[in-house]
mmCIF file of C-alpha atoms and ligand atoms in Angstrom:
data_model
loop_
_atom_site.group_PDB
_atom_site.id
_atom_site.type_symbol
_atom_site.label_atom_id
_atom_site.label_comp_id
_atom_site.label_asym_id
_atom_site.label_seq_id
_atom_site.Cartn_x
_atom_site.Cartn_y
_atom_site.Cartn_z
ATOM 1 C CA MET A 1 91.639 95.879 127.690
ATOM 2 C CA THR A 2 94.518 96.811 130.652
ATOM 3 C CA ARG A 3 96.339 100.417 130.505
ATOM 4 C CA ASP A 4 99.886 101.131 131.457
ATOM 5 C CA SER A 5 100.358 104.569 130.490
ATOM 6 C CA SER A 6 104.291 104.250 131.789
ATOM 7 C CA ALA A 7 106.943 105.322 129.335
ATOM 8 C CA ARG A 8 107.395 101.564 128.416
ATOM 9 C CA THR A 9 106.583 97.874 128.607
ATOM 10 C CA ALA A 10 109.915 95.715 128.616
ATOM 11 C CA VAL A 11 108.278 92.880 126.931
ATOM 12 C CA LEU A 12 110.886 91.221 123.972
ATOM 13 C CA GLY A 13 111.413 87.737 124.991
ATOM 14 C CA SER A 14 108.873 87.557 127.878
ATOM 15 C CA GLY A 15 107.726 84.481 129.280
ATOM 16 C CA TYR A 16 104.332 85.640 127.907
ATOM 17 C CA TYR A 17 104.536 85.299 124.781
ATOM 18 C CA ARG A 18 106.854 82.216 124.316
ATOM 19 C CA HIS A 19 103.976 80.327 126.331
ATOM 20 C CA HIS A 20 100.427 82.221 124.563
ATOM 21 C CA TYR A 21 101.683 81.865 121.441
ATOM 22 C CA THR A 22 103.340 78.748 121.162
ATOM 23 C CA ASP A 23 99.897 77.541 119.230
ATOM 24 C CA MET A 24 101.567 79.607 116.054
ATOM 25 C CA LYS A 25 102.686 78.002 112.916
ATOM 26 C CA PRO A 26 105.381 79.706 110.861
ATOM 27 C CA CYS A 27 104.276 79.719 107.582
ATOM 28 C CA GLU A 28 106.448 77.229 105.503
ATOM 29 C CA GLY A 29 109.896 78.432 104.480
ATOM 30 C CA ALA A 30 109.444 81.901 106.578
ATOM 31 C CA TRP A 31 112.513 80.246 109.227
ATOM 32 C CA SER A 32 114.468 78.150 106.796
ATOM 33 C CA LYS A 33 118.321 78.965 106.365
ATOM 34 C CA PRO A 34 119.480 80.870 103.302
ATOM 35 C CA HIS A 35 118.688 78.278 100.170
ATOM 36 C CA GLY A 36 118.870 78.275 96.283
ATOM 37 C CA ALA A 37 120.625 81.068 94.612
ATOM 38 C CA ALA A 38 120.362 83.367 97.916
ATOM 39 C CA ALA A 39 122.479 80.391 99.880
ATOM 40 C CA GLU A 40 124.976 80.817 96.896
ATOM 41 C CA GLN A 41 125.568 84.346 97.045
ATOM 42 C CA GLY A 42 126.328 84.330 100.486
ATOM 43 C CA GLY A 43 122.729 84.375 102.130
ATOM 44 C CA ASP A 44 122.138 88.069 101.477
ATOM 45 C CA GLY A 45 119.215 87.461 99.452
ATOM 46 C CA ARG A 46 120.447 88.431 95.769
ATOM 47 C CA GLY A 47 120.238 85.650 93.612
ATOM 48 C CA ALA A 48 121.921 84.468 91.058
ATOM 49 C CA ALA A 49 119.874 85.745 88.151
ATOM 50 C CA GLY A 50 116.761 87.041 87.437
ATOM 51 C CA ASP A 51 115.554 89.260 89.883
ATOM 52 C CA PRO A 52 117.736 90.409 92.068
ATOM 53 C CA TRP A 53 116.047 90.013 95.051
ATOM 54 C CA LYS A 54 112.999 87.659 94.775
ATOM 55 C CA ASP A 55 113.995 85.378 97.836
ATOM 56 C CA CYS A 56 113.830 88.328 100.106
ATOM 57 C CA MET A 57 110.747 89.584 98.886
ATOM 58 C CA ASP A 58 109.027 86.014 99.113
ATOM 59 C CA THR A 59 110.694 85.921 102.191
ATOM 60 C CA ALA A 60 109.218 88.973 103.407
ATOM 61 C CA VAL A 61 105.540 87.970 102.008
ATOM 62 C CA GLN A 62 105.893 84.818 104.389
ATOM 63 C CA LEU A 63 107.052 86.512 107.303
ATOM 64 C CA ALA A 64 104.173 89.300 106.914
ATOM 65 C CA LEU A 65 101.572 86.278 106.836
ATOM 66 C CA THR A 66 102.777 84.944 109.992
ATOM 67 C CA ALA A 67 103.020 87.624 111.897
ATOM 68 C CA GLY A 68 99.263 88.826 110.804
ATOM 69 C CA GLN A 69 98.352 85.564 112.505
ATOM 70 C CA VAL A 70 99.714 86.691 115.366
ATOM 71 C CA VAL A 71 98.167 89.858 115.323
ATOM 72 C CA LYS A 72 94.703 88.573 114.344
ATOM 73 C CA LYS A 73 94.731 85.974 117.805
ATOM 74 C CA ALA A 74 95.650 89.070 119.741
ATOM 75 C CA LEU A 75 93.079 91.228 118.129
ATOM 76 C CA ALA A 76 90.164 89.695 120.446
ATOM 77 C CA GLU A 77 92.387 89.264 123.142
ATOM 78 C CA GLU A 78 92.694 91.477 126.227
ATOM 79 C CA LYS A 79 96.520 93.922 125.911
ATOM 80 C CA ARG A 80 98.751 95.814 127.939
ATOM 81 C CA VAL A 81 98.711 99.364 126.193
ATOM 82 C CA SER A 82 101.387 101.839 126.853
ATOM 83 C CA THR A 83 102.217 105.158 125.295
ATOM 84 C CA LYS A 84 105.237 106.467 123.384
ATOM 85 C CA THR A 85 105.300 110.022 122.066
ATOM 86 C CA SER A 86 101.898 111.345 123.412
ATOM 87 C CA VAL A 87 98.955 109.589 125.157
ATOM 88 C CA VAL A 88 97.481 108.653 121.914
ATOM 89 C CA ASP A 89 100.166 107.419 120.439
ATOM 90 C CA LEU A 90 100.320 103.797 121.596
ATOM 91 C CA VAL A 91 101.960 100.372 121.954
ATOM 92 C CA THR A 92 101.153 96.850 122.960
ATOM 93 C CA GLU A 93 102.762 93.646 123.789
ATOM 94 C CA THR A 94 102.026 92.353 120.196
ATOM 95 C CA ASP A 95 103.742 95.165 118.525
ATOM 96 C CA HIS A 96 106.766 94.391 120.300
ATOM 97 C CA TYR A 97 106.490 90.793 119.638
ATOM 98 C CA VAL A 98 105.976 90.948 116.383
ATOM 99 C CA GLU A 99 108.780 93.283 115.590
ATOM 100 C CA GLU A 100 111.199 91.030 117.550
ATOM 101 C CA LEU A 101 109.320 87.913 115.537
ATOM 102 C CA ILE A 102 109.925 89.014 111.936
ATOM 103 C CA ILE A 103 113.641 91.302 112.805
ATOM 104 C CA SER A 104 115.058 88.124 114.469
ATOM 105 C CA ALA A 105 113.987 85.720 111.243
ATOM 106 C CA LEU A 106 115.393 88.120 108.796
ATOM 107 C CA ARG A 107 117.982 88.601 110.477
ATOM 108 C CA GLU A 108 119.074 84.945 110.668
ATOM 109 C CA LYS A 109 118.427 84.659 107.188
ATOM 110 C CA PHE A 110 119.867 87.795 105.565
ATOM 111 C CA PRO A 111 122.827 88.297 108.688
ATOM 112 C CA THR A 112 124.373 91.652 106.646
ATOM 113 C CA HIS A 113 121.291 93.177 106.300
ATOM 114 C CA ARG A 114 120.116 96.414 108.142
ATOM 115 C CA PHE A 115 117.086 96.692 110.335
ATOM 116 C CA ILE A 116 114.436 99.894 110.481
ATOM 117 C CA GLY A 117 111.504 98.608 113.119
ATOM 118 C CA GLU A 118 109.223 100.966 114.313
ATOM 119 C CA GLU A 119 109.340 100.096 117.856
ATOM 120 C CA SER A 120 113.254 99.109 118.012
ATOM 121 C CA THR A 121 113.409 103.023 116.830
ATOM 122 C CA SER A 122 111.098 104.317 119.884
ATOM 123 C CA ALA A 123 113.842 101.909 122.117
ATOM 124 C CA GLY A 124 116.570 103.696 120.873
ATOM 125 C CA SER A 125 117.707 102.023 117.762
ATOM 126 C CA LYS A 126 119.324 104.345 115.288
ATOM 127 C CA CYS A 127 117.458 105.480 112.516
ATOM 128 C CA VAL A 128 119.364 106.127 109.195
ATOM 129 C CA LEU A 129 118.957 104.688 105.645
ATOM 130 C CA THR A 130 122.131 103.747 104.437
ATOM 131 C CA ASP A 131 122.893 102.236 100.707
ATOM 132 C CA SER A 132 123.242 98.538 102.582
ATOM 133 C CA PRO A 133 120.115 96.346 101.938
ATOM 134 C CA THR A 134 117.790 97.653 105.006
ATOM 135 C CA TRP A 135 114.608 96.568 106.038
ATOM 136 C CA ILE A 136 111.613 98.831 107.225
ATOM 137 C CA ILE A 137 109.284 97.247 109.575
ATOM 138 C CA ASP A 138 106.013 98.444 111.090
ATOM 139 C CA PRO A 139 104.591 95.681 112.830
ATOM 140 C CA ILE A 140 101.320 96.617 113.694
ATOM 141 C CA ASP A 141 100.192 99.511 111.746
ATOM 142 C CA GLY A 142 97.132 100.916 113.389
ATOM 143 C CA THR A 143 97.960 100.154 116.854
ATOM 144 C CA CYS A 144 95.201 102.127 118.125
ATOM 145 C CA ASN A 145 92.530 100.196 115.511
ATOM 146 C CA PHE A 146 94.170 96.721 116.981
ATOM 147 C CA VAL A 147 93.635 98.293 120.732
ATOM 148 C CA HIS A 148 90.394 99.068 119.928
ATOM 149 C CA ARG A 149 89.606 95.631 117.867
ATOM 150 C CA PHE A 150 88.513 98.089 115.340
ATOM 151 C CA PRO A 151 89.724 96.377 111.991
ATOM 152 C CA PRO A 152 92.204 98.384 109.355
ATOM 153 C CA VAL A 153 95.397 96.634 111.051
ATOM 154 C CA ALA A 154 98.265 95.830 108.994
ATOM 155 C CA VAL A 155 101.682 94.430 109.001
ATOM 156 C CA SER A 156 104.156 96.483 106.796
ATOM 157 C CA ILE A 157 107.810 95.442 106.104
ATOM 158 C CA GLY A 158 109.328 97.418 103.122
ATOM 159 C CA PHE A 159 113.312 96.535 101.791
ATOM 160 C CA ALA A 160 115.263 99.245 100.080
ATOM 161 C CA VAL A 161 119.061 98.846 98.381
ATOM 162 C CA ASN A 162 121.049 102.370 98.126
ATOM 163 C CA ARG A 163 118.191 103.852 99.216
ATOM 164 C CA GLU A 164 116.030 102.706 96.424
ATOM 165 C CA LEU A 165 112.918 101.155 97.893
ATOM 166 C CA GLU A 166 112.955 98.316 95.869
ATOM 167 C CA PHE A 167 110.232 96.247 97.262
ATOM 168 C CA GLY A 168 107.147 96.453 99.808
ATOM 169 C CA VAL A 169 104.767 94.170 101.186
ATOM 170 C CA ILE A 170 101.530 94.786 103.343
ATOM 171 C CA TYR A 171 99.375 92.364 104.774
ATOM 172 C CA HIS A 172 96.059 93.388 105.816
ATOM 173 C CA CYS A 173 95.481 91.460 109.235
ATOM 174 C CA THR A 174 91.739 91.455 109.787
ATOM 175 C CA GLU A 175 90.517 91.494 105.867
ATOM 176 C CA GLU A 176 93.622 88.465 104.577
ATOM 177 C CA LYS A 177 94.826 90.740 101.938
ATOM 178 C CA MET A 178 98.073 90.614 100.785
ATOM 179 C CA TYR A 179 99.069 93.852 99.153
ATOM 180 C CA THR A 180 102.237 93.367 97.353
ATOM 181 C CA ALA A 181 105.076 95.382 94.726
ATOM 182 C CA ARG A 182 107.969 95.050 93.146
ATOM 183 C CA LYS A 183 110.038 97.876 91.398
ATOM 184 C CA GLY A 184 109.811 97.490 87.969
ATOM 185 C CA GLN A 185 106.772 94.271 88.078
ATOM 186 C CA GLY A 186 103.503 96.240 89.557
ATOM 187 C CA ALA A 187 101.582 96.174 92.332
ATOM 188 C CA PHE A 188 99.418 93.558 93.746
ATOM 189 C CA CYS A 189 96.374 92.368 96.280
ATOM 190 C CA ASN A 190 96.404 88.944 96.458
ATOM 191 C CA GLN A 191 97.497 87.959 93.226
ATOM 192 C CA GLU A 192 95.191 91.310 91.200
ATOM 193 C CA ARG A 193 96.924 93.397 90.161
ATOM 194 C CA LEU A 194 96.266 97.116 91.220
ATOM 195 C CA HIS A 195 95.938 100.608 89.424
ATOM 196 C CA VAL A 196 95.193 103.715 90.664
ATOM 197 C CA THR A 197 92.388 106.383 89.681
ATOM 198 C CA LYS A 198 93.184 109.095 86.470
ATOM 199 C CA GLU A 199 91.376 111.757 89.058
ATOM 200 C CA THR A 200 93.359 114.900 88.429
ATOM 201 C CA GLY A 201 91.567 117.701 90.734
ATOM 202 C CA ILE A 202 90.382 118.308 94.378
ATOM 203 C CA LYS A 203 86.775 119.049 93.284
ATOM 204 C CA SER A 204 85.085 115.510 93.437
ATOM 205 C CA SER A 205 87.837 112.986 94.944
ATOM 206 C CA LEU A 206 87.637 111.008 97.659
ATOM 207 C CA ILE A 207 90.544 111.734 99.854
ATOM 208 C CA LEU A 208 92.469 109.720 102.934
ATOM 209 C CA THR A 209 94.000 111.043 105.497
ATOM 210 C CA GLU A 210 95.335 110.310 108.970
ATOM 211 C CA ILE A 211 95.603 112.364 111.990
ATOM 212 C CA GLY A 212 98.916 112.161 114.033
ATOM 213 C CA PRO A 213 100.030 111.909 117.750
ATOM 214 C CA LYS A 214 100.279 115.391 118.156
ATOM 215 C CA ARG A 215 96.759 116.792 119.736
ATOM 216 C CA ASP A 216 97.832 120.498 121.032
ATOM 217 C CA PRO A 217 95.227 123.082 120.174
ATOM 218 C CA ALA A 218 98.279 124.731 117.598
ATOM 219 C CA THR A 219 97.918 121.505 115.404
ATOM 220 C CA LEU A 220 94.579 120.433 116.068
ATOM 221 C CA LYS A 221 94.026 123.697 114.225
ATOM 222 C CA LEU A 222 96.064 123.218 111.535
ATOM 223 C CA PHE A 223 95.083 119.513 111.177
ATOM 224 C CA LEU A 224 91.432 120.922 110.735
ATOM 225 C CA GLY A 225 92.393 124.070 108.986
ATOM 226 C CA ASN A 226 93.755 121.633 105.723
ATOM 227 C CA MET A 227 90.572 119.619 105.595
ATOM 228 C CA GLU A 228 88.804 122.754 105.670
ATOM 229 C CA ARG A 229 90.224 124.145 102.734
ATOM 230 C CA LEU A 230 89.487 120.847 101.071
ATOM 231 C CA LEU A 231 86.520 120.532 101.392
ATOM 232 C CA THR A 232 85.535 123.731 100.404
ATOM 233 C CA PHE A 233 87.216 122.480 97.359
ATOM 234 C CA GLN A 234 84.164 120.469 97.090
ATOM 235 C CA ALA A 235 86.000 117.512 97.695
ATOM 236 C CA HIS A 236 83.466 114.374 97.377
ATOM 237 C CA GLY A 237 84.809 113.151 100.815
ATOM 238 C CA ILE A 238 87.679 113.195 103.689
ATOM 239 C CA ARG A 239 88.209 109.858 105.550
ATOM 240 C CA VAL A 240 90.375 108.772 107.975
ATOM 241 C CA ILE A 241 90.882 104.769 108.319
ATOM 242 C CA GLY A 242 93.795 104.694 111.646
ATOM 243 C CA SER A 243 96.141 102.705 109.830
ATOM 244 C CA ALA A 244 98.167 104.749 107.245
ATOM 245 C CA THR A 245 99.878 102.033 105.092
ATOM 246 C CA LEU A 246 95.670 100.535 104.569
ATOM 247 C CA ALA A 247 95.115 104.401 104.121
ATOM 248 C CA LEU A 248 98.182 103.892 100.893
ATOM 249 C CA CYS A 249 96.737 100.249 99.809
ATOM 250 C CA HIS A 250 93.527 101.968 99.306
ATOM 251 C CA ILE A 251 95.417 104.899 96.361
ATOM 252 C CA ALA A 252 97.057 101.427 95.439
ATOM 253 C CA SER A 253 93.420 99.881 94.435
ATOM 254 C CA GLY A 254 91.757 102.722 93.523
ATOM 255 C CA VAL A 255 89.112 103.325 95.590
ATOM 256 C CA ALA A 256 90.364 106.399 96.680
ATOM 257 C CA ASP A 257 91.942 109.245 94.795
ATOM 258 C CA ALA A 258 94.606 110.541 97.411
ATOM 259 C CA TYR A 259 96.692 110.864 100.464
ATOM 260 C CA TYR A 260 98.393 112.953 102.725
ATOM 261 C CA GLN A 261 99.305 113.235 106.284
ATOM 262 C CA PHE A 262 101.697 115.014 108.391
ATOM 263 C CA GLY A 263 103.020 112.752 111.458
ATOM 264 C CA LEU A 264 103.931 109.813 109.518
ATOM 265 C CA HIS A 265 107.016 107.572 109.774
ATOM 266 C CA CYS A 266 109.267 105.672 107.227
ATOM 267 C CA TRP A 267 107.656 102.547 108.334
ATOM 268 C CA ASP A 268 104.044 103.551 107.378
ATOM 269 C CA LEU A 269 105.667 104.839 103.733
ATOM 270 C CA ALA A 270 108.604 102.608 102.333
ATOM 271 C CA ALA A 271 106.088 99.544 101.436
ATOM 272 C CA ALA A 272 103.415 101.699 100.349
ATOM 273 C CA THR A 273 105.650 103.199 98.103
ATOM 274 C CA VAL A 274 106.654 100.992 95.735
ATOM 275 C CA ILE A 275 102.868 99.770 96.219
ATOM 276 C CA ILE A 276 101.551 102.958 95.073
ATOM 277 C CA ARG A 277 104.165 103.819 92.538
ATOM 278 C CA GLU A 278 103.792 99.750 91.128
ATOM 279 C CA ALA A 279 100.609 100.479 90.584
ATOM 280 C CA GLY A 280 100.533 103.981 88.823
ATOM 281 C CA GLY A 281 100.249 106.464 91.170
ATOM 282 C CA PHE A 282 103.221 109.394 92.833
ATOM 283 C CA LEU A 283 104.176 110.366 95.937
ATOM 284 C CA ILE A 284 105.753 113.799 96.782
ATOM 285 C CA ASP A 285 106.678 115.973 99.831
ATOM 286 C CA THR A 286 103.765 118.236 100.834
ATOM 287 C CA SER A 287 105.918 120.921 99.906
ATOM 288 C CA GLY A 288 105.243 119.918 96.712
ATOM 289 C CA GLY A 289 109.478 118.522 95.502
ATOM 290 C CA PRO A 290 110.074 114.888 95.803
ATOM 291 C CA LEU A 291 109.409 112.198 98.268
ATOM 292 C CA ASP A 292 111.828 111.791 101.136
ATOM 293 C CA ILE A 293 110.780 109.282 103.322
ATOM 294 C CA MET A 294 112.394 110.516 106.354
ATOM 295 C CA SER A 295 110.738 113.600 106.290
ATOM 296 C CA CYS A 296 107.070 112.305 108.097
ATOM 297 C CA ARG A 297 105.305 113.903 105.633
ATOM 298 C CA VAL A 298 103.498 112.914 102.324
ATOM 299 C CA VAL A 299 100.945 113.201 99.656
ATOM 300 C CA ALA A 300 100.229 110.562 97.272
ATOM 301 C CA ALA A 301 97.689 110.374 94.595
ATOM 302 C CA GLY A 302 96.911 108.720 91.416
ATOM 303 C CA THR A 303 97.656 111.426 89.198
ATOM 304 C CA MET A 304 100.718 114.255 89.914
ATOM 305 C CA GLU A 305 98.274 116.883 88.878
ATOM 306 C CA LEU A 306 95.951 116.003 92.077
ATOM 307 C CA ALA A 307 99.362 115.284 94.377
ATOM 308 C CA GLN A 308 100.312 118.702 93.622
ATOM 309 C CA SER A 309 96.798 120.596 93.910
ATOM 310 C CA ILE A 310 96.901 119.035 97.577
ATOM 311 C CA ALA A 311 100.195 120.120 98.670
ATOM 312 C CA GLN A 312 99.332 124.019 97.441
ATOM 313 C CA GLU A 313 96.391 123.421 100.172
ATOM 314 C CA LEU A 314 97.857 122.504 103.107
ATOM 315 C CA GLN A 315 99.799 124.047 105.635
ATOM 316 C CA THR A 316 102.852 122.696 107.207
ATOM 317 C CA ILE A 317 101.989 120.647 110.805
ATOM 318 C CA ASP A 318 105.866 120.510 112.138
ATOM 319 C CA TYR A 319 106.789 116.293 113.473
ATOM 320 C CA GLY A 320 110.567 116.784 112.391
ATOM 321 C CA ARG A 321 112.364 113.823 111.093
ATOM 322 C CA ASP A 322 112.862 110.254 111.273
ATOM 323 C CA ASP A 323 116.300 110.641 110.945
HETATM 324 C C1 IPD B 415 100.300 105.169 112.683
HETATM 325 C C2 IPD B 415 99.121 104.995 111.679
HETATM 326 C C3 IPD B 415 98.270 106.085 111.981
HETATM 327 C C4 IPD B 415 98.645 107.372 112.004
HETATM 328 C C5 IPD B 415 100.263 107.731 112.814
HETATM 329 C C6 IPD B 415 101.092 106.170 112.104
HETATM 330 P P1 IPD B 415 100.943 102.623 114.294
HETATM 331 O O1 IPD B 415 101.039 103.758 112.762
HETATM 332 O O2 IPD B 415 99.274 104.730 111.013
HETATM 333 O O3 IPD B 415 96.944 106.180 111.636
HETATM 334 O O4 IPD B 415 97.990 108.329 112.108
HETATM 335 O O5 IPD B 415 101.149 108.685 111.839
HETATM 336 O O6 IPD B 415 102.192 106.520 112.485
HETATM 337 O O7 IPD B 415 101.740 103.635 115.083
HETATM 338 O O8 IPD B 415 99.895 102.329 114.672
HETATM 339 O O9 IPD B 415 102.466 102.091 113.737
#
């Protein structure tokens, strides 16, 4: 593993990647021009009838699969690692490459849409949700896992219109699981319907969280204090898997009861929010109020009772906002 601790490594469109990935086959259809209803409507992905954003969602699934193949292949290979907001906030050439791959394909097909991407935002692009159709993308969620070859690694693509999340697509690259949800149409993993658990109390629940990139003593004290309080209530366990999006997919899948975190971003939350809601779950702000995907904090659970109980126990760790 090669570590490059300089602030950033410019890699977009580098010869390394063109050479390195020429044998990757894009999934069929992922790169095609607007077709069918989308073409009739000027290529904005809005179908003439039925589901208004079907073409967009189909494209997202194809791109997540293609990107996932790239990530899976790169997982086993040597990586050039750089850091972002802290020495534990990692980024690799593959993060940049995959984000560029996804956004350029979407921009070609849906030229009027807007984009929020983790790596473009780090590079200075604005992170603002407007009423325009907007794609919210995490090219590799679980970059630290990816660097260490620890399996939970995902590609996450969310889509919002009028600031409302319409669909979410998350691809677990190593387990080859495709999580999808369309507003009002349920949540699925590889076509199988997902349902959250009905656990209402902290006692006996299995809770997931993530650490976030700050490691100063005050932040760690708050982080550990929050864990300690939940464990005092006799939660069965707390797990940290290194990928916020996949942890949230576990809540949607009903294999864990709740998730909370300070320090995640809109690209960690966008797709997963639709998936959890469509699996019957709830997401709120850690203050107990409505979710704001730009606020860098969340509690998600199968029931509102459990989400509120957890929120009541949490002390705030301030990560600012994405916008
Ligand atoms: C991060 C991971 C991590 C979580 C961070 C996320 P990234 O995403 O999900 O587990 O603690 O808050 O931002 O950087 O790997 O895409």
